[in-house]
Coordinates of C-alpha atoms in Angstrom, one line a residue:
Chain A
X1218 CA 0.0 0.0 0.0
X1219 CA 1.3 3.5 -0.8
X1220 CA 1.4 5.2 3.0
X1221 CA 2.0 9.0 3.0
X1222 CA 4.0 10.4 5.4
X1223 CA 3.8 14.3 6.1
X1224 CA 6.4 16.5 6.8
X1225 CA 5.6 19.8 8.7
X1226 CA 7.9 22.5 9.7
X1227 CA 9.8 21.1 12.6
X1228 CA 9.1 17.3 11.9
X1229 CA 11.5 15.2 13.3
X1230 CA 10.7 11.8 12.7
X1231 CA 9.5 11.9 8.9
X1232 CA 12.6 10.0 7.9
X1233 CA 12.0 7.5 10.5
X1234 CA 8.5 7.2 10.3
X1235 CA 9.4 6.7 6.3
X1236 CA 11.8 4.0 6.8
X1237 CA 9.1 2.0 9.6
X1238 CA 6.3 2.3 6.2
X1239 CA 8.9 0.7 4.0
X1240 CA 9.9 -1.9 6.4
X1241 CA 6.6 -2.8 7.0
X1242 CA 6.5 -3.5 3.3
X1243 CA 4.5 -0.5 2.1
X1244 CA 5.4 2.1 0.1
X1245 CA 6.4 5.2 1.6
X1246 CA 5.3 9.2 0.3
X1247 CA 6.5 12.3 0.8
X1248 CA 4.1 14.7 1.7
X1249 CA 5.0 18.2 2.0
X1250 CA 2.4 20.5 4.8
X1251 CA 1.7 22.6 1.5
X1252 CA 0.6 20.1 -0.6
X1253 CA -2.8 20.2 -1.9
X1254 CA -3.4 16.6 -3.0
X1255 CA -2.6 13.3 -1.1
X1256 CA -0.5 11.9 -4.1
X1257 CA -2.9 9.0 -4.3
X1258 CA -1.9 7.8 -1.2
X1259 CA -4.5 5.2 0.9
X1260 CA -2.7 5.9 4.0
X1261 CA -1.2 8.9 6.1
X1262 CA 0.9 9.0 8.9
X1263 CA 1.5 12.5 10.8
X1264 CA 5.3 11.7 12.2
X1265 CA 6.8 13.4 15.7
X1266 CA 8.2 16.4 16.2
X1267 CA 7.8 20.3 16.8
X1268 CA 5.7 21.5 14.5
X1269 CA 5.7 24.6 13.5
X1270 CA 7.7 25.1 16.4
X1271 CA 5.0 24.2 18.6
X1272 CA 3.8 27.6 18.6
X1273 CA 0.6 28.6 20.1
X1274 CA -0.1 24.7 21.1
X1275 CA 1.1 21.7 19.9
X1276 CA -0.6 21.0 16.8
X1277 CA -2.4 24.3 16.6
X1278 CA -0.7 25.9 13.7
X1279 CA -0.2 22.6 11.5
X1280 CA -3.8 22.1 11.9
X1281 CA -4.8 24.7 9.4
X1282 CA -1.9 23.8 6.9
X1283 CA -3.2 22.8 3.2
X1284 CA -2.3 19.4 3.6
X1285 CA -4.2 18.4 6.7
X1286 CA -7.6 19.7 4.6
X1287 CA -6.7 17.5 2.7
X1288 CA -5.8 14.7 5.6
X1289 CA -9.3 15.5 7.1
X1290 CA -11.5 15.4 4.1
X1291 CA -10.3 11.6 3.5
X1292 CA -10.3 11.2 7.2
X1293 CA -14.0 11.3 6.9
X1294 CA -14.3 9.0 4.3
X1295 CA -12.5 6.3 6.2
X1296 CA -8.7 6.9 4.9
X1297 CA -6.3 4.8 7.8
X1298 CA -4.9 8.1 8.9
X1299 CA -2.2 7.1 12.2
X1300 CA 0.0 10.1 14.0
X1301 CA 2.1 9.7 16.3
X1302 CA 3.3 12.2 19.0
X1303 CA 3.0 15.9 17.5
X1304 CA 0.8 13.8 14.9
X1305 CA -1.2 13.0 17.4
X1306 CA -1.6 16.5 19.2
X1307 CA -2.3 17.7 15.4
X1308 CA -5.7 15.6 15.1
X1309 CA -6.5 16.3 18.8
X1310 CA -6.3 20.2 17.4
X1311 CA -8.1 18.8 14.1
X1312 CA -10.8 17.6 16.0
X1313 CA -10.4 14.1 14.6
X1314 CA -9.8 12.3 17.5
X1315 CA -11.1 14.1 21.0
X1316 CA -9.4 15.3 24.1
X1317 CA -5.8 17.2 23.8
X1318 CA -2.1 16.4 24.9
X1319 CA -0.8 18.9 27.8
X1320 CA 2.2 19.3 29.3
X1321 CA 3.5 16.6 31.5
X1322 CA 2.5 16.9 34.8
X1323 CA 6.1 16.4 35.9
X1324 CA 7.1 19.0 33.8
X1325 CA 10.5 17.3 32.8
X1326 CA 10.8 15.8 29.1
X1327 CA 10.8 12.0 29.1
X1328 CA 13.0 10.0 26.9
X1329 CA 12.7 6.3 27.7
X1330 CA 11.0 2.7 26.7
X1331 CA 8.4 1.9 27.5
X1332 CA 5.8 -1.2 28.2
X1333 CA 2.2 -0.8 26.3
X1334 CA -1.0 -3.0 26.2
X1335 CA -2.7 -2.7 23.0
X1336 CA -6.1 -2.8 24.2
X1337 CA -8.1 -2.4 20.5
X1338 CA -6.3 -4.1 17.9
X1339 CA -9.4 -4.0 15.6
X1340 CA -8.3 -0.5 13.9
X1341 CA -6.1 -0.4 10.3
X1342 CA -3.0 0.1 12.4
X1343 CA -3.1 -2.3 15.1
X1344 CA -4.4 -5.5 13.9
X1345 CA -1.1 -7.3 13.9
X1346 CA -1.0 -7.4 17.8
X1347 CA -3.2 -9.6 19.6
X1348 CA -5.3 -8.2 21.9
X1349 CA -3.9 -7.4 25.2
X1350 CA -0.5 -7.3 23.6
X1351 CA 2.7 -6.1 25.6
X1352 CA 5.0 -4.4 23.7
X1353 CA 8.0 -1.9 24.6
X1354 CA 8.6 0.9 22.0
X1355 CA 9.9 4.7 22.4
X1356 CA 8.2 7.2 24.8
X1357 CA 9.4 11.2 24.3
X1358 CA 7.5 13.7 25.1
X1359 CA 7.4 17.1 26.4
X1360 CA 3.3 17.4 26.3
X1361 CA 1.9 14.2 26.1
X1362 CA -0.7 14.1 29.0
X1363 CA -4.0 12.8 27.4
X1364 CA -6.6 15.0 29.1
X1365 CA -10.8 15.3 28.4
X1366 CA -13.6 15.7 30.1
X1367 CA -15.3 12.3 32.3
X1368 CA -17.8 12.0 29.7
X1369 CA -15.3 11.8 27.5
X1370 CA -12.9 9.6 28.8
X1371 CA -16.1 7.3 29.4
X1372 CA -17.1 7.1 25.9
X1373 CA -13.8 6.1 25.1
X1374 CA -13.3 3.7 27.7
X1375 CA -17.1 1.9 26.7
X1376 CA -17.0 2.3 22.8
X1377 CA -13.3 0.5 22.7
X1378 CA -11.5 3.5 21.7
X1379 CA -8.6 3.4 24.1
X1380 CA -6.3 2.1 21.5
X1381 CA -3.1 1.7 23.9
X1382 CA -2.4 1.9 27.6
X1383 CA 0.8 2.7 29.9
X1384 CA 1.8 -0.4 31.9
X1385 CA 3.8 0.8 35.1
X1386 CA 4.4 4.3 36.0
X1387 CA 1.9 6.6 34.3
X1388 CA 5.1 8.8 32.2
X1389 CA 3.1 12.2 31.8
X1390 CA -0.2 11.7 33.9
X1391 CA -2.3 10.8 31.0
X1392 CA -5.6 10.7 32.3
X1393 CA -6.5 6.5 32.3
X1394 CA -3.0 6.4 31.4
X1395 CA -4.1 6.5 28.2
X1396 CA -1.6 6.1 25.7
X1397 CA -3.4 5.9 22.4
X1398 CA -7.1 6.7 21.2
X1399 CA -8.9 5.8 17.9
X1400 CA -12.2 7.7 16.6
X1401 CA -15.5 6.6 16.6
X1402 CA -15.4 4.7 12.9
X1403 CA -11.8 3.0 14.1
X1404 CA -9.7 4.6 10.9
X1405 CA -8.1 7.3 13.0
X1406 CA -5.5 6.4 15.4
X1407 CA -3.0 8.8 17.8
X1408 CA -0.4 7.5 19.9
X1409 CA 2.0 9.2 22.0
X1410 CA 4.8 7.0 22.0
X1411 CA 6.9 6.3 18.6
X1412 CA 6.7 2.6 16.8
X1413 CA 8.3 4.3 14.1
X1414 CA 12.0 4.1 17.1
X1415 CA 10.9 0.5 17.5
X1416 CA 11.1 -1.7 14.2
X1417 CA 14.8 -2.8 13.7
X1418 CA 16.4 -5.3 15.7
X1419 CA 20.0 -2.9 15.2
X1420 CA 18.2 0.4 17.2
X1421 CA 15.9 1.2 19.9
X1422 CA 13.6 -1.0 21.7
X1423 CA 13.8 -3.7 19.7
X1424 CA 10.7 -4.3 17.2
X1425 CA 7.7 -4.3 18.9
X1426 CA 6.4 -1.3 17.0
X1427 CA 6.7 -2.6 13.3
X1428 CA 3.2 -4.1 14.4
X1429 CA 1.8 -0.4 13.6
X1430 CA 2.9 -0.4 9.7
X1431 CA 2.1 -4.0 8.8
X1432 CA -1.0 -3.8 10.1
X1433 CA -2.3 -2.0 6.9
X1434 CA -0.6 -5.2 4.7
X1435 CA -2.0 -8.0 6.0
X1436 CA -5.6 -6.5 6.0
X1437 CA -4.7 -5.8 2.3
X1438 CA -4.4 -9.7 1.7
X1439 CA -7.0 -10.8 4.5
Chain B
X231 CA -5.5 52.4 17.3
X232 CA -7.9 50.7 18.7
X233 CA -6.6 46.9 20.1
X234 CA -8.8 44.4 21.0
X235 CA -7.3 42.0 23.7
X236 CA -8.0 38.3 24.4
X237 CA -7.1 36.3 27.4
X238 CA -6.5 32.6 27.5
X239 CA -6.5 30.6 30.6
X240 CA -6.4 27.0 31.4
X241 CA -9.9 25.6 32.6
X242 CA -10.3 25.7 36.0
X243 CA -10.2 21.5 35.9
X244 CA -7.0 21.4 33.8
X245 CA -3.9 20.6 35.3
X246 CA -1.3 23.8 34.4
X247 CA 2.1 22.5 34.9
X248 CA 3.4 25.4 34.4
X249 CA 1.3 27.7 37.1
X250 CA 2.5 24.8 39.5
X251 CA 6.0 25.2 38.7
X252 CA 5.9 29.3 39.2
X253 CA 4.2 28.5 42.4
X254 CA 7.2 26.3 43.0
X255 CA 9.5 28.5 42.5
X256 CA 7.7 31.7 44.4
X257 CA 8.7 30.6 48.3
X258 CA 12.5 29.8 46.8
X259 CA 12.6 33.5 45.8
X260 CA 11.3 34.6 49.2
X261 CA 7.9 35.3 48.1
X262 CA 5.3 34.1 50.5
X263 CA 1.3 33.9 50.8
X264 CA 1.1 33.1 47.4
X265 CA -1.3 30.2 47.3
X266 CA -2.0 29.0 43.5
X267 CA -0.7 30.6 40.1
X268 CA -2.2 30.0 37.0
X269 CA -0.4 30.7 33.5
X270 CA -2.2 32.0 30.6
X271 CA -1.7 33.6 27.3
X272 CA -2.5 37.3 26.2
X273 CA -3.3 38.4 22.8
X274 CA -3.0 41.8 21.7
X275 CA -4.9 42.3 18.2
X276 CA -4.5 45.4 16.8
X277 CA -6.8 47.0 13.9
X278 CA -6.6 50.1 11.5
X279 CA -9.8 51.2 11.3
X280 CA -13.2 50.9 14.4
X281 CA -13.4 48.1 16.2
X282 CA -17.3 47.6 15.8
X283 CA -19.8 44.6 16.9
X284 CA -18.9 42.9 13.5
X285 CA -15.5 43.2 13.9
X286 CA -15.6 42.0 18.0
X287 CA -17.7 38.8 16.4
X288 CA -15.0 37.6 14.2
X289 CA -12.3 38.2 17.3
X290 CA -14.7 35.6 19.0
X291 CA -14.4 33.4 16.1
X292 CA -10.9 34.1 15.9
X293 CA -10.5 33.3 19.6
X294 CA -12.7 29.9 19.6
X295 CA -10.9 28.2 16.2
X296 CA -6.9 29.5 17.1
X297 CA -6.5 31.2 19.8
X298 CA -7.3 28.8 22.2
X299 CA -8.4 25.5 22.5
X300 CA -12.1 25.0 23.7
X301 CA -11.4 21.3 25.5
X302 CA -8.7 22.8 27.8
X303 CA -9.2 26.9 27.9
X304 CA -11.8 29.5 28.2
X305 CA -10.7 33.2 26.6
X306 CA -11.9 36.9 27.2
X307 CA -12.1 39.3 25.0
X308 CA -12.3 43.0 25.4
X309 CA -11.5 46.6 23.6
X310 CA -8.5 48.3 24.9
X311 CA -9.1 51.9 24.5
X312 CA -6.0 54.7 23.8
X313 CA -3.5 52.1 23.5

Protein backbone atom coordinates (compact mmCIF):
# COMPACT_ATOMS: atom_id res chain seq x y z
CA UNK A 1 0.00 0.00 0.00
CA UNK A 2 1.28 3.47 -0.77
CA UNK A 3 1.44 5.15 2.95
CA UNK A 4 2.01 9.02 3.00
CA UNK A 5 4.04 10.41 5.39
CA UNK A 6 3.83 14.28 6.10
CA UNK A 7 6.37 16.49 6.78
CA UNK A 8 5.59 19.83 8.74
CA UNK A 9 7.93 22.52 9.66
CA UNK A 10 9.79 21.07 12.64
CA UNK A 11 9.15 17.31 11.88
CA UNK A 12 11.46 15.21 13.34
CA UNK A 13 10.67 11.82 12.67
CA UNK A 14 9.45 11.93 8.95
CA UNK A 15 12.55 9.96 7.89
CA UNK A 16 12.04 7.46 10.47
CA UNK A 17 8.51 7.22 10.25
CA UNK A 18 9.38 6.66 6.27
CA UNK A 19 11.77 4.04 6.77
CA UNK A 20 9.10 1.98 9.59
CA UNK A 21 6.25 2.34 6.19
CA UNK A 22 8.93 0.71 4.01
CA UNK A 23 9.94 -1.89 6.37
CA UNK A 24 6.57 -2.77 6.99
CA UNK A 25 6.48 -3.46 3.28
CA UNK A 26 4.46 -0.52 2.14
CA UNK A 27 5.44 2.11 0.11
CA UNK A 28 6.44 5.24 1.63
CA UNK A 29 5.27 9.19 0.28
CA UNK A 30 6.50 12.26 0.77
CA UNK A 31 4.07 14.70 1.69
CA UNK A 32 5.05 18.25 1.95
CA UNK A 33 2.40 20.50 4.77
CA UNK A 34 1.67 22.64 1.45
CA UNK A 35 0.59 20.10 -0.65
CA UNK A 36 -2.84 20.24 -1.91
CA UNK A 37 -3.43 16.62 -2.98
CA UNK A 38 -2.61 13.35 -1.11
CA UNK A 39 -0.52 11.95 -4.09
CA UNK A 40 -2.86 9.01 -4.26
CA UNK A 41 -1.93 7.83 -1.21
CA UNK A 42 -4.45 5.17 0.86
CA UNK A 43 -2.73 5.91 4.01
CA UNK A 44 -1.25 8.85 6.12
CA UNK A 45 0.94 9.00 8.92
CA UNK A 46 1.47 12.50 10.77
CA UNK A 47 5.32 11.73 12.17
CA UNK A 48 6.77 13.41 15.67
CA UNK A 49 8.24 16.44 16.17
CA UNK A 50 7.82 20.33 16.80
CA UNK A 51 5.74 21.51 14.50
CA UNK A 52 5.74 24.63 13.54
CA UNK A 53 7.70 25.10 16.40
CA UNK A 54 4.96 24.22 18.64
CA UNK A 55 3.85 27.64 18.63
CA UNK A 56 0.64 28.61 20.14
CA UNK A 57 -0.14 24.73 21.12
CA UNK A 58 1.13 21.74 19.89
CA UNK A 59 -0.61 21.01 16.76
CA UNK A 60 -2.41 24.26 16.61
CA UNK A 61 -0.66 25.94 13.65
CA UNK A 62 -0.16 22.60 11.46
CA UNK A 63 -3.76 22.06 11.93
CA UNK A 64 -4.81 24.67 9.42
CA UNK A 65 -1.86 23.77 6.91
CA UNK A 66 -3.23 22.78 3.19
CA UNK A 67 -2.31 19.37 3.57
CA UNK A 68 -4.22 18.44 6.71
CA UNK A 69 -7.63 19.71 4.65
CA UNK A 70 -6.72 17.50 2.71
CA UNK A 71 -5.84 14.72 5.61
CA UNK A 72 -9.33 15.51 7.07
CA UNK A 73 -11.47 15.41 4.10
CA UNK A 74 -10.27 11.65 3.54
CA UNK A 75 -10.35 11.16 7.17
CA UNK A 76 -13.99 11.33 6.89
CA UNK A 77 -14.26 9.04 4.32
CA UNK A 78 -12.47 6.30 6.20
CA UNK A 79 -8.67 6.92 4.95
CA UNK A 80 -6.32 4.79 7.83
CA UNK A 81 -4.89 8.06 8.95
CA UNK A 82 -2.25 7.07 12.23
CA UNK A 83 0.00 10.14 13.98
CA UNK A 84 2.12 9.71 16.29
CA UNK A 85 3.28 12.15 19.02
CA UNK A 86 2.97 15.93 17.46
CA UNK A 87 0.84 13.76 14.92
CA UNK A 88 -1.18 12.97 17.44
CA UNK A 89 -1.57 16.48 19.15
CA UNK A 90 -2.29 17.70 15.37
CA UNK A 91 -5.74 15.60 15.06
CA UNK A 92 -6.48 16.28 18.81
CA UNK A 93 -6.28 20.22 17.44
CA UNK A 94 -8.06 18.82 14.10
CA UNK A 95 -10.75 17.60 15.99
CA UNK A 96 -10.43 14.06 14.57
CA UNK A 97 -9.84 12.32 17.51
CA UNK A 98 -11.08 14.12 20.99
CA UNK A 99 -9.36 15.30 24.11
CA UNK A 100 -5.80 17.24 23.81
CA UNK A 101 -2.11 16.41 24.91
CA UNK A 102 -0.75 18.87 27.80
CA UNK A 103 2.22 19.34 29.32
CA UNK A 104 3.53 16.58 31.53
CA UNK A 105 2.46 16.88 34.81
CA UNK A 106 6.06 16.35 35.92
CA UNK A 107 7.12 19.01 33.81
CA UNK A 108 10.45 17.25 32.77
CA UNK A 109 10.82 15.78 29.06
CA UNK A 110 10.82 11.95 29.07
CA UNK A 111 13.00 9.98 26.93
CA UNK A 112 12.75 6.29 27.75
CA UNK A 113 11.00 2.67 26.70
CA UNK A 114 8.38 1.88 27.49
CA UNK A 115 5.78 -1.18 28.18
CA UNK A 116 2.16 -0.81 26.26
CA UNK A 117 -0.96 -2.96 26.16
CA UNK A 118 -2.68 -2.73 23.05
CA UNK A 119 -6.08 -2.80 24.24
CA UNK A 120 -8.09 -2.39 20.53
CA UNK A 121 -6.30 -4.15 17.94
CA UNK A 122 -9.43 -4.04 15.63
CA UNK A 123 -8.31 -0.50 13.89
CA UNK A 124 -6.08 -0.35 10.32
CA UNK A 125 -2.98 0.11 12.41
CA UNK A 126 -3.11 -2.30 15.06
CA UNK A 127 -4.42 -5.51 13.94
CA UNK A 128 -1.13 -7.30 13.88
CA UNK A 129 -1.04 -7.40 17.80
CA UNK A 130 -3.20 -9.55 19.61
CA UNK A 131 -5.35 -8.23 21.90
CA UNK A 132 -3.92 -7.39 25.22
CA UNK A 133 -0.53 -7.32 23.64
CA UNK A 134 2.69 -6.08 25.64
CA UNK A 135 4.96 -4.41 23.66
CA UNK A 136 7.98 -1.94 24.65
CA UNK A 137 8.63 0.93 22.03
CA UNK A 138 9.87 4.66 22.42
CA UNK A 139 8.22 7.20 24.76
CA UNK A 140 9.37 11.18 24.26
CA UNK A 141 7.45 13.72 25.07
CA UNK A 142 7.41 17.13 26.37
CA UNK A 143 3.32 17.38 26.32
CA UNK A 144 1.94 14.19 26.11
CA UNK A 145 -0.74 14.14 28.99
CA UNK A 146 -3.96 12.82 27.40
CA UNK A 147 -6.62 15.05 29.14
CA UNK A 148 -10.79 15.30 28.40
CA UNK A 149 -13.57 15.68 30.08
CA UNK A 150 -15.35 12.33 32.26
CA UNK A 151 -17.78 11.95 29.65
CA UNK A 152 -15.28 11.77 27.51
CA UNK A 153 -12.92 9.61 28.82
CA UNK A 154 -16.12 7.26 29.39
CA UNK A 155 -17.12 7.06 25.94
CA UNK A 156 -13.83 6.06 25.11
CA UNK A 157 -13.32 3.71 27.74
CA UNK A 158 -17.05 1.86 26.67
CA UNK A 159 -17.01 2.34 22.76
CA UNK A 160 -13.28 0.50 22.71
CA UNK A 161 -11.48 3.48 21.72
CA UNK A 162 -8.62 3.38 24.07
CA UNK A 163 -6.34 2.06 21.53
CA UNK A 164 -3.08 1.67 23.91
CA UNK A 165 -2.41 1.93 27.59
CA UNK A 166 0.84 2.73 29.92
CA UNK A 167 1.82 -0.41 31.86
CA UNK A 168 3.84 0.80 35.11
CA UNK A 169 4.44 4.30 35.99
CA UNK A 170 1.89 6.58 34.29
CA UNK A 171 5.08 8.80 32.21
CA UNK A 172 3.07 12.18 31.78
CA UNK A 173 -0.22 11.72 33.90
CA UNK A 174 -2.26 10.82 30.98
CA UNK A 175 -5.65 10.72 32.26
CA UNK A 176 -6.47 6.50 32.28
CA UNK A 177 -3.03 6.41 31.45
CA UNK A 178 -4.14 6.47 28.16
CA UNK A 179 -1.58 6.14 25.71
CA UNK A 180 -3.37 5.90 22.37
CA UNK A 181 -7.13 6.67 21.16
CA UNK A 182 -8.93 5.78 17.94
CA UNK A 183 -12.18 7.74 16.59
CA UNK A 184 -15.52 6.60 16.55
CA UNK A 185 -15.37 4.69 12.93
CA UNK A 186 -11.75 2.99 14.15
CA UNK A 187 -9.69 4.61 10.93
CA UNK A 188 -8.13 7.25 12.99
CA UNK A 189 -5.49 6.37 15.35
CA UNK A 190 -2.96 8.78 17.77
CA UNK A 191 -0.38 7.52 19.93
CA UNK A 192 1.96 9.21 22.04
CA UNK A 193 4.78 7.01 22.02
CA UNK A 194 6.90 6.26 18.56
CA UNK A 195 6.66 2.57 16.84
CA UNK A 196 8.28 4.31 14.08
CA UNK A 197 12.02 4.12 17.12
CA UNK A 198 10.89 0.52 17.46
CA UNK A 199 11.08 -1.74 14.22
CA UNK A 200 14.84 -2.80 13.69
CA UNK A 201 16.42 -5.27 15.65
CA UNK A 202 19.97 -2.88 15.20
CA UNK A 203 18.22 0.41 17.24
CA UNK A 204 15.86 1.24 19.91
CA UNK A 205 13.62 -1.03 21.73
CA UNK A 206 13.76 -3.71 19.72
CA UNK A 207 10.73 -4.30 17.21
CA UNK A 208 7.66 -4.26 18.85
CA UNK A 209 6.39 -1.34 17.04
CA UNK A 210 6.71 -2.63 13.29
CA UNK A 211 3.17 -4.11 14.37
CA UNK A 212 1.83 -0.43 13.57
CA UNK A 213 2.95 -0.39 9.67
CA UNK A 214 2.10 -4.01 8.83
CA UNK A 215 -1.00 -3.78 10.05
CA UNK A 216 -2.27 -2.03 6.88
CA UNK A 217 -0.55 -5.25 4.74
CA UNK A 218 -2.00 -8.00 6.05
CA UNK A 219 -5.61 -6.50 5.97
CA UNK A 220 -4.73 -5.81 2.35
CA UNK A 221 -4.44 -9.69 1.74
CA UNK A 222 -6.95 -10.83 4.51
CA UNK B 1 -5.46 52.41 17.28
CA UNK B 2 -7.93 50.71 18.71
CA UNK B 3 -6.57 46.93 20.15
CA UNK B 4 -8.84 44.38 20.99
CA UNK B 5 -7.32 42.01 23.69
CA UNK B 6 -8.04 38.30 24.41
CA UNK B 7 -7.11 36.33 27.35
CA UNK B 8 -6.53 32.61 27.45
CA UNK B 9 -6.49 30.60 30.55
CA UNK B 10 -6.39 26.96 31.36
CA UNK B 11 -9.86 25.63 32.61
CA UNK B 12 -10.29 25.67 35.98
CA UNK B 13 -10.21 21.54 35.92
CA UNK B 14 -7.01 21.36 33.81
CA UNK B 15 -3.87 20.61 35.27
CA UNK B 16 -1.34 23.80 34.37
CA UNK B 17 2.11 22.54 34.91
CA UNK B 18 3.41 25.40 34.42
CA UNK B 19 1.28 27.72 37.05
CA UNK B 20 2.52 24.79 39.55
CA UNK B 21 6.01 25.16 38.71
CA UNK B 22 5.87 29.29 39.22
CA UNK B 23 4.23 28.47 42.43
CA UNK B 24 7.16 26.33 43.01
CA UNK B 25 9.48 28.50 42.53
CA UNK B 26 7.71 31.71 44.42
CA UNK B 27 8.68 30.57 48.27
CA UNK B 28 12.51 29.77 46.82
CA UNK B 29 12.60 33.50 45.85
CA UNK B 30 11.29 34.63 49.16
CA UNK B 31 7.93 35.31 48.07
CA UNK B 32 5.30 34.06 50.46
CA UNK B 33 1.31 33.86 50.77
CA UNK B 34 1.07 33.08 47.36
CA UNK B 35 -1.27 30.25 47.32
CA UNK B 36 -1.99 29.02 43.46
CA UNK B 37 -0.69 30.62 40.14
CA UNK B 38 -2.22 30.05 36.96
CA UNK B 39 -0.43 30.68 33.50
CA UNK B 40 -2.21 31.97 30.57
CA UNK B 41 -1.65 33.62 27.34
CA UNK B 42 -2.50 37.32 26.20
CA UNK B 43 -3.29 38.44 22.82
CA UNK B 44 -2.99 41.79 21.68
CA UNK B 45 -4.87 42.31 18.23
CA UNK B 46 -4.53 45.40 16.78
CA UNK B 47 -6.83 47.01 13.86
CA UNK B 48 -6.56 50.14 11.54
CA UNK B 49 -9.77 51.22 11.33
CA UNK B 50 -13.19 50.90 14.41
CA UNK B 51 -13.43 48.08 16.18
CA UNK B 52 -17.32 47.60 15.78
CA UNK B 53 -19.76 44.57 16.86
CA UNK B 54 -18.88 42.87 13.52
CA UNK B 55 -15.51 43.24 13.92
CA UNK B 56 -15.57 41.96 18.02
CA UNK B 57 -17.69 38.79 16.38
CA UNK B 58 -15.03 37.55 14.22
CA UNK B 59 -12.28 38.22 17.25
CA UNK B 60 -14.70 35.56 19.05
CA UNK B 61 -14.38 33.41 16.12
CA UNK B 62 -10.87 34.11 15.89
CA UNK B 63 -10.46 33.29 19.57
CA UNK B 64 -12.75 29.92 19.60
CA UNK B 65 -10.86 28.22 16.17
CA UNK B 66 -6.88 29.52 17.14
CA UNK B 67 -6.47 31.21 19.78
CA UNK B 68 -7.29 28.77 22.25
CA UNK B 69 -8.44 25.47 22.50
CA UNK B 70 -12.14 25.01 23.67
CA UNK B 71 -11.37 21.34 25.48
CA UNK B 72 -8.74 22.76 27.78
CA UNK B 73 -9.20 26.93 27.86
CA UNK B 74 -11.80 29.54 28.19
CA UNK B 75 -10.73 33.19 26.64
CA UNK B 76 -11.88 36.95 27.21
CA UNK B 77 -12.15 39.34 24.96
CA UNK B 78 -12.34 43.00 25.37
CA UNK B 79 -11.49 46.57 23.57
CA UNK B 80 -8.49 48.27 24.89
CA UNK B 81 -9.14 51.91 24.55
CA UNK B 82 -5.98 54.67 23.81
CA UNK B 83 -3.54 52.07 23.48
Amino acid sequence: MKIGVVTFPGSLDDVDAQRAVTIGGNDAVALWHGDHDLGGVDAVVLPGGFSYGDYLRCGAISRFSPVMTEVIAAAGRGMPVLGICNGFQILCESHLLPGVLIRNDHRKFVCRDQRLRIDNNRTPWTSAYAEGAEITIVLKNGEGGFVADEDTLDRLEGEGQVVARYLGDNPNGSLRSIAGITNAAGNVVGLMPHPEHAVEDLTGAGTDGLGFFTSLVEQSFA
Amino acid sequence: MPRVVVDVMPKPEILDPQGKAVLGALPRLGFSGVTDVRQGKRFELEFAGEVTEAVLAEVHQMAETLLSNPVIENFTVRVEQGA
